[in-house]
PDB file of C-alpha atoms in Angstrom:
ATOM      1  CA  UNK A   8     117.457 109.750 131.177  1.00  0.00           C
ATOM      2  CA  UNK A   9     120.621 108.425 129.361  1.00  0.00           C
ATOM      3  CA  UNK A  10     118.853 105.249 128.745  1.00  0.00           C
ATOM      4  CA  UNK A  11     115.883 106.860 126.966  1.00  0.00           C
ATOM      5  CA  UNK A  12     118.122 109.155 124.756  1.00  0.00           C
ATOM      6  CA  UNK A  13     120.206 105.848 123.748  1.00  0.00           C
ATOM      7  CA  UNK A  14     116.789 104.411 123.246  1.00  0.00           C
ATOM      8  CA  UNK A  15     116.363 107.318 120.665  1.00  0.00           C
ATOM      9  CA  UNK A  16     119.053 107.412 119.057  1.00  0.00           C
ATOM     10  CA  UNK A  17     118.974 103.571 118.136  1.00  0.00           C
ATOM     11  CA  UNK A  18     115.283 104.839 116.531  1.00  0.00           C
ATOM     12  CA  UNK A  19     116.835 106.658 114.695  1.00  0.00           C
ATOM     13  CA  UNK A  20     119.848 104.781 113.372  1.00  0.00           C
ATOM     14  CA  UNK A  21     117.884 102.014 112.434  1.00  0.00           C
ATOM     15  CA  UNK A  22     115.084 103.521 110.375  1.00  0.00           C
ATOM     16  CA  UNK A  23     116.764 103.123 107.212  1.00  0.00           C
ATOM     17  CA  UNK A  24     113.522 104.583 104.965  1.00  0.00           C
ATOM     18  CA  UNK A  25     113.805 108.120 106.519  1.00  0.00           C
ATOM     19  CA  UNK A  26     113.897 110.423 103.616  1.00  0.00           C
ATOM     20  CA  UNK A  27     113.510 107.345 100.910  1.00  0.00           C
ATOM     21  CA  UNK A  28     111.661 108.288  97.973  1.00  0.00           C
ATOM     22  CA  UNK A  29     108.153 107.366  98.528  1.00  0.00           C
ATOM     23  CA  UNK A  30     107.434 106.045  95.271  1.00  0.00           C
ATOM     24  CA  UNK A  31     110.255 103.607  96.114  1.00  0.00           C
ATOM     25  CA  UNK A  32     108.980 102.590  99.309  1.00  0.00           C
ATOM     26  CA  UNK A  33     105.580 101.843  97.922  1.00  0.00           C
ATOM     27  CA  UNK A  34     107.346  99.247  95.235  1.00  0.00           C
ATOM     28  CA  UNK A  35     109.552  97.491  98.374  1.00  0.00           C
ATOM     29  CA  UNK A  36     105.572  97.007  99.744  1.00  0.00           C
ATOM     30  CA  UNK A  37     104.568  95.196  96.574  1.00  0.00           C
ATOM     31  CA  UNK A  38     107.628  93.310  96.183  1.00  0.00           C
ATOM     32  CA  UNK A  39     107.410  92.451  99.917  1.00  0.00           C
ATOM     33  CA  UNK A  40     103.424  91.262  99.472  1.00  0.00           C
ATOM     34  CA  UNK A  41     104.934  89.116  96.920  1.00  0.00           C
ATOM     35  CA  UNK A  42     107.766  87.465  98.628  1.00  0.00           C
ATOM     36  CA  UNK A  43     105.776  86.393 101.251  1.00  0.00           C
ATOM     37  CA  UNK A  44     103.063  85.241  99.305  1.00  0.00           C
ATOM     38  CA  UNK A  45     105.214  82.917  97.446  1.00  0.00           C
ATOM     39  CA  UNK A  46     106.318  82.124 101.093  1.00  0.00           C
ATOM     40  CA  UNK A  47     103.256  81.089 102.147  1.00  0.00           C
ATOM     41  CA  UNK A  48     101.927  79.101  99.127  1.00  0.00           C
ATOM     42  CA  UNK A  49     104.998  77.217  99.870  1.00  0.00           C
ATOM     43  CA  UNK A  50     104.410  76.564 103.337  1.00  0.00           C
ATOM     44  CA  UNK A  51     100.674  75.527 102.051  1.00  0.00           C
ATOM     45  CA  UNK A  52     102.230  72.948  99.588  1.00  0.00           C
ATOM     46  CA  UNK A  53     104.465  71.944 102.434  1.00  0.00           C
ATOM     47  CA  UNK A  54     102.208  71.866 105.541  1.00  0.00           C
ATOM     48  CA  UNK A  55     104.153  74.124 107.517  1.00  0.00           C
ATOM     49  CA  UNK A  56     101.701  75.408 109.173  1.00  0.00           C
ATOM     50  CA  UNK A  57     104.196  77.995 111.019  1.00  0.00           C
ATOM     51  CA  UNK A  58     105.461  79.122 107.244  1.00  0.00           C
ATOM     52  CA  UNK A  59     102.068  79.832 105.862  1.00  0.00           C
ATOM     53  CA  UNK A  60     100.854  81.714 109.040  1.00  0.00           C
ATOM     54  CA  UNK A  61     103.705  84.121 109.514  1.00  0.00           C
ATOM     55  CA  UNK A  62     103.701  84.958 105.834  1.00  0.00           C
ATOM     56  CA  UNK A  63      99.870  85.181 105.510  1.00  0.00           C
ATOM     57  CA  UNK A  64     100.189  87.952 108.289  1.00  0.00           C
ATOM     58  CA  UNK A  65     102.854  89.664 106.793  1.00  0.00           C
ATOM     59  CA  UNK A  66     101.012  89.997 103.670  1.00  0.00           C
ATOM     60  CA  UNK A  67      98.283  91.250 105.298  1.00  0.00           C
ATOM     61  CA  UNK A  68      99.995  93.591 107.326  1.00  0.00           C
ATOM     62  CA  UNK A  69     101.596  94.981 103.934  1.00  0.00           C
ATOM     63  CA  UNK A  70      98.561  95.302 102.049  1.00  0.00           C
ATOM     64  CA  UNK A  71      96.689  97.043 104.848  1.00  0.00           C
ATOM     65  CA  UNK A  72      99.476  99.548 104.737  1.00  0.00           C
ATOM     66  CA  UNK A  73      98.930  99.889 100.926  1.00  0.00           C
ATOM     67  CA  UNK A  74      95.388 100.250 101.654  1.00  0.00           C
ATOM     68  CA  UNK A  75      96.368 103.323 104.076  1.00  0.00           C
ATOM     69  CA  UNK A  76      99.063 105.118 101.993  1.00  0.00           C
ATOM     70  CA  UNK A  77      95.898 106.089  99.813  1.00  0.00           C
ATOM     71  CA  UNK A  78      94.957 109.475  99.651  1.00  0.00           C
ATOM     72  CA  UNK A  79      91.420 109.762 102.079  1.00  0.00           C
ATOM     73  CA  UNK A  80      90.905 112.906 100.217  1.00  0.00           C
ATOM     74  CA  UNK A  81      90.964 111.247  96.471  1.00  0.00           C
ATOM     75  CA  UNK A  82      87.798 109.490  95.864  1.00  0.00           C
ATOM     76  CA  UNK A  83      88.331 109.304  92.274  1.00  0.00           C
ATOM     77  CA  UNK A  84      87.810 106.080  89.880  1.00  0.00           C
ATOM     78  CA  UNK A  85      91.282 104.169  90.045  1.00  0.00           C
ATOM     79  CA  UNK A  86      91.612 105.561  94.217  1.00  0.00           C
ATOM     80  CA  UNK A  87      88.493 103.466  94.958  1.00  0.00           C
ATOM     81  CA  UNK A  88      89.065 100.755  92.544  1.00  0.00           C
ATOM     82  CA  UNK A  89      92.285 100.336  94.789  1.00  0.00           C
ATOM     83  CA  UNK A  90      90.972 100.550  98.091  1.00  0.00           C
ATOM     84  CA  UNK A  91      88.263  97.985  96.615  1.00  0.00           C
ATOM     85  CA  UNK A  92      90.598  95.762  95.780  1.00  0.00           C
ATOM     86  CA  UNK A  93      92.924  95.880  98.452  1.00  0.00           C
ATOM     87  CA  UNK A  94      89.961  94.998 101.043  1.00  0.00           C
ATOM     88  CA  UNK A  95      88.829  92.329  99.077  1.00  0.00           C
ATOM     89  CA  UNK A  96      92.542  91.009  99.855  1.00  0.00           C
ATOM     90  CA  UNK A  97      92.713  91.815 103.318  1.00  0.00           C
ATOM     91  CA  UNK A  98      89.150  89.833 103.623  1.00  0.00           C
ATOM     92  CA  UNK A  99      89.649  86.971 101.390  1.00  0.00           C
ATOM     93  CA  UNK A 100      93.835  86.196 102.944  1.00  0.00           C
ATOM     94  CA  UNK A 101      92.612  85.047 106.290  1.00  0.00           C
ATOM     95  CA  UNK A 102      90.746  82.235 105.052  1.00  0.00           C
ATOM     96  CA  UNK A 103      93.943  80.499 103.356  1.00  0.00           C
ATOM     97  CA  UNK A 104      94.505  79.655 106.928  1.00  0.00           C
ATOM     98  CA  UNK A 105      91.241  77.452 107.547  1.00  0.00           C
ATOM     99  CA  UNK A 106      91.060  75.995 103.738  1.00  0.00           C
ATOM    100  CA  UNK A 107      94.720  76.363 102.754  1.00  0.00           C
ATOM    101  CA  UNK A 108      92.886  77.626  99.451  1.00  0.00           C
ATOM    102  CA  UNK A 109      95.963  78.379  97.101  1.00  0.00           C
ATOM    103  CA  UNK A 110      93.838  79.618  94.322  1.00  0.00           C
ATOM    104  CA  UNK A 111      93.289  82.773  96.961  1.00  0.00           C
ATOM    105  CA  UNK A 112      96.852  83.403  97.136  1.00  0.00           C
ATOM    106  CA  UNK A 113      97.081  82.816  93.370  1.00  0.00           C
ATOM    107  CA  UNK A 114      94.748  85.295  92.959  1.00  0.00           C
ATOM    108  CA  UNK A 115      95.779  87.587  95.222  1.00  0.00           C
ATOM    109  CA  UNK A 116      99.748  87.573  94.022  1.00  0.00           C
ATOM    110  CA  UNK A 117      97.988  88.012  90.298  1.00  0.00           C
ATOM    111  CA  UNK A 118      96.802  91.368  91.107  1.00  0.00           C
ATOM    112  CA  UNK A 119      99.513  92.473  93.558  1.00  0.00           C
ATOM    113  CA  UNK A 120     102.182  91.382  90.683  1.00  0.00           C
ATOM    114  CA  UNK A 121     100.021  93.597  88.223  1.00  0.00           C
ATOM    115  CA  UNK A 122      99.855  96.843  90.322  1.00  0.00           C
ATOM    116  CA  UNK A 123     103.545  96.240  91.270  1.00  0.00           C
ATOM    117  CA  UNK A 124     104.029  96.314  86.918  1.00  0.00           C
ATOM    118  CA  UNK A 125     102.097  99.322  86.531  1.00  0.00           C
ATOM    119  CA  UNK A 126     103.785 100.884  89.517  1.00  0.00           C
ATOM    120  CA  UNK A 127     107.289 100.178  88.260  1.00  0.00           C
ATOM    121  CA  UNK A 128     106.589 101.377  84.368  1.00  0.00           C
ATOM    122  CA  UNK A 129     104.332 104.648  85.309  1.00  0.00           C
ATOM    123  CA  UNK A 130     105.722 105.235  88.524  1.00  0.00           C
ATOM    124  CA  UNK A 131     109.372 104.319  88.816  1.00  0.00           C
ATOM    125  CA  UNK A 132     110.157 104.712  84.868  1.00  0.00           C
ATOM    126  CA  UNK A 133     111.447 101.076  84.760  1.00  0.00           C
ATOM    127  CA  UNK A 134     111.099  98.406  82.335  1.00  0.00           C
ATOM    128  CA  UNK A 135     109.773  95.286  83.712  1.00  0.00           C
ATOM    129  CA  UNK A 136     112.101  93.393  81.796  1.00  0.00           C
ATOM    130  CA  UNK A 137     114.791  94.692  83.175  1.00  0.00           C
ATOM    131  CA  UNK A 138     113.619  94.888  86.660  1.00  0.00           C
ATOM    132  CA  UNK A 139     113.714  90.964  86.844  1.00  0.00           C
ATOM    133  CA  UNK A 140     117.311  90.537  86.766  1.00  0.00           C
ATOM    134  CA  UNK A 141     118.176  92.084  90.096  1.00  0.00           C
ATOM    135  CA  UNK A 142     115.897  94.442  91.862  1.00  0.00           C
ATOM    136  CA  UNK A 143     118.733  95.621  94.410  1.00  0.00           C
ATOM    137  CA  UNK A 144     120.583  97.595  92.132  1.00  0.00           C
ATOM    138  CA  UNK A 145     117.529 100.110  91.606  1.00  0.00           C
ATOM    139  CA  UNK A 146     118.484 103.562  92.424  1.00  0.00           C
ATOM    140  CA  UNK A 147     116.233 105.623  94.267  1.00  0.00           C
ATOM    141  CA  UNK A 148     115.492 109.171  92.927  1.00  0.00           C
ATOM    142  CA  UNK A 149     114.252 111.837  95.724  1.00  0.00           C
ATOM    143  CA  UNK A 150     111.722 114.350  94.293  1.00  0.00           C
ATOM    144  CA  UNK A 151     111.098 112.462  91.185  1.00  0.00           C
ATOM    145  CA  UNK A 152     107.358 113.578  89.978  1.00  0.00           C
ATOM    146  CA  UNK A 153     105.244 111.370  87.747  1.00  0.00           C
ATOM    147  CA  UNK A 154     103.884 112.132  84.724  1.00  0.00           C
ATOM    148  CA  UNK A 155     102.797 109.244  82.592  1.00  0.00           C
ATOM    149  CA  UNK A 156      99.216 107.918  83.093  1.00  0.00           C
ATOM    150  CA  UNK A 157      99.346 104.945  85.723  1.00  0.00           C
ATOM    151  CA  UNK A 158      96.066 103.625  83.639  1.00  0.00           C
ATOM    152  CA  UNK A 159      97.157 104.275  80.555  1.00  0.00           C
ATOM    153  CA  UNK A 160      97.107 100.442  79.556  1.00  0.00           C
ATOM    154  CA  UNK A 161      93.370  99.604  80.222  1.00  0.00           C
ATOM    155  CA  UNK A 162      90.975  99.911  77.999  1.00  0.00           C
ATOM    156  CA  UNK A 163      89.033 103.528  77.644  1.00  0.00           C
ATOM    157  CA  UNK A 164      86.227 103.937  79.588  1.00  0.00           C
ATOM    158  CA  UNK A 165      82.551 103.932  77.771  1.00  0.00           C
ATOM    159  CA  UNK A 166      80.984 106.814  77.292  1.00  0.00           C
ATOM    160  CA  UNK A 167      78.797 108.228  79.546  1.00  0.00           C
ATOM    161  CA  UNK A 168      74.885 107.218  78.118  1.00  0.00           C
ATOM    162  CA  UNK A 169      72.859 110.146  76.180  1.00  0.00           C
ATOM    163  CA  UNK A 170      70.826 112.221  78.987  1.00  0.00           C
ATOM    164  CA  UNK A 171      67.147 110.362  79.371  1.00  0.00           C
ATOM    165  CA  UNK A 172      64.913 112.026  77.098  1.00  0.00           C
ATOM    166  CA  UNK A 173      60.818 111.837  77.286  1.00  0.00           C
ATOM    167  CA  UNK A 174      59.165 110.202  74.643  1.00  0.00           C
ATOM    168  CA  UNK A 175      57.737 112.575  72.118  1.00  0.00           C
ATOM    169  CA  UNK A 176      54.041 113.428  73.386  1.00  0.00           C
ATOM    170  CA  UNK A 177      51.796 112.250  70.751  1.00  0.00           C
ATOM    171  CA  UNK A 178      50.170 115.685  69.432  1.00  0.00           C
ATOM    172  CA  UNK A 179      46.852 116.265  71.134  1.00  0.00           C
ATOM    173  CA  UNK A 180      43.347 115.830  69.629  1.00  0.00           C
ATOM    174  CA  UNK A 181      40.350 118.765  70.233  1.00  0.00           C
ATOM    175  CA  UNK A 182      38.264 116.575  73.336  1.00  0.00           C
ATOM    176  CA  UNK A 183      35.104 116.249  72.863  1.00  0.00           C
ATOM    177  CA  UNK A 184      32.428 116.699  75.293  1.00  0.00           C
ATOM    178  CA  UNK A 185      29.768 114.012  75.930  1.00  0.00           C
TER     179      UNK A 185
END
């Protein structure tokens, strides 16, 4: 019994995120998907096998918990572009480890690097700029709301087309009987 409550208690103490501001915890992911990309590209370029595998997993691991911090409910535009996205990572990592393809991890730190931008401007309120210097020194804000446009950068969407219209009958002649 004593054993299980210590067991508890050391639960506790160590989880660190416990009442973290979830917006924050969602840039650490990013940041972390990043890191250990640039981990395993350079245990690609030097054929530690060990290096690249542990990271590749990690990365993995991190976007599939993206993938799941989405709203199931939301099945608007930008909440399935995500989920799109991040399963197209999730499906293409794995095969760095047979082809040790680094254009896939390019890619894949290209996108992650520009959701992690978007996150930190619309989300966080931070300029990117100034982000890069030291990214410890970030305060966390509990209860902070968001109210910028996450997607206000892309391009506008098109317009929907005109409703389908039938072609104008041509008018009708008297038929004649034969």
């Amino acid at each position: 019994m004593v054993a299980a409550a210590q067991a508890y208690n050391a639960y506790q103490n160590a989880n660190v995120y416990e009442g973290m501001d979830p917006n924050r915890l969602i840039l650490m992911l990013y940041e972390g998907a990043l890191r250990h990309l640039d981990f395993s590209k350079e245990g690609i370029l030097t054929g530690d096998v060990q290096k690249r595998g542990e990271h590749l997993g990690r990365v993995i691991a991190i976007v599939a918990e993206l993938n799941a911090s989405l709203d199931s409910k939301v099945n608007d535009e930008p909440i399935e572009f995500l989920r799109g996205l991040y399963h197209a990572i999730i499906l293409d990592l794995p095969k760095v480890a047979v082809t040790n393809d680094v254009s896939i991890i390019d890619r894949a730190h290209k996108y992650l690097s520009f959701l992690c931008e978007i996150w930190k401007k619309s989300v966080i309120g931070e300029d990117c700029k100034e982000n890069q210097k030291e990214d410890s020194k970030m305060d966390v804000v509990p209860g902070r709301t968001v109210e910028r446009n996450a997607y206000e950068h892309l391009p506008p969407r098109l317009p929907p087309p005109p409703p389908h219209t039938s072609p104008p009958t041509p008018p009708t002649s008297p038929t004649r009987n034969l």
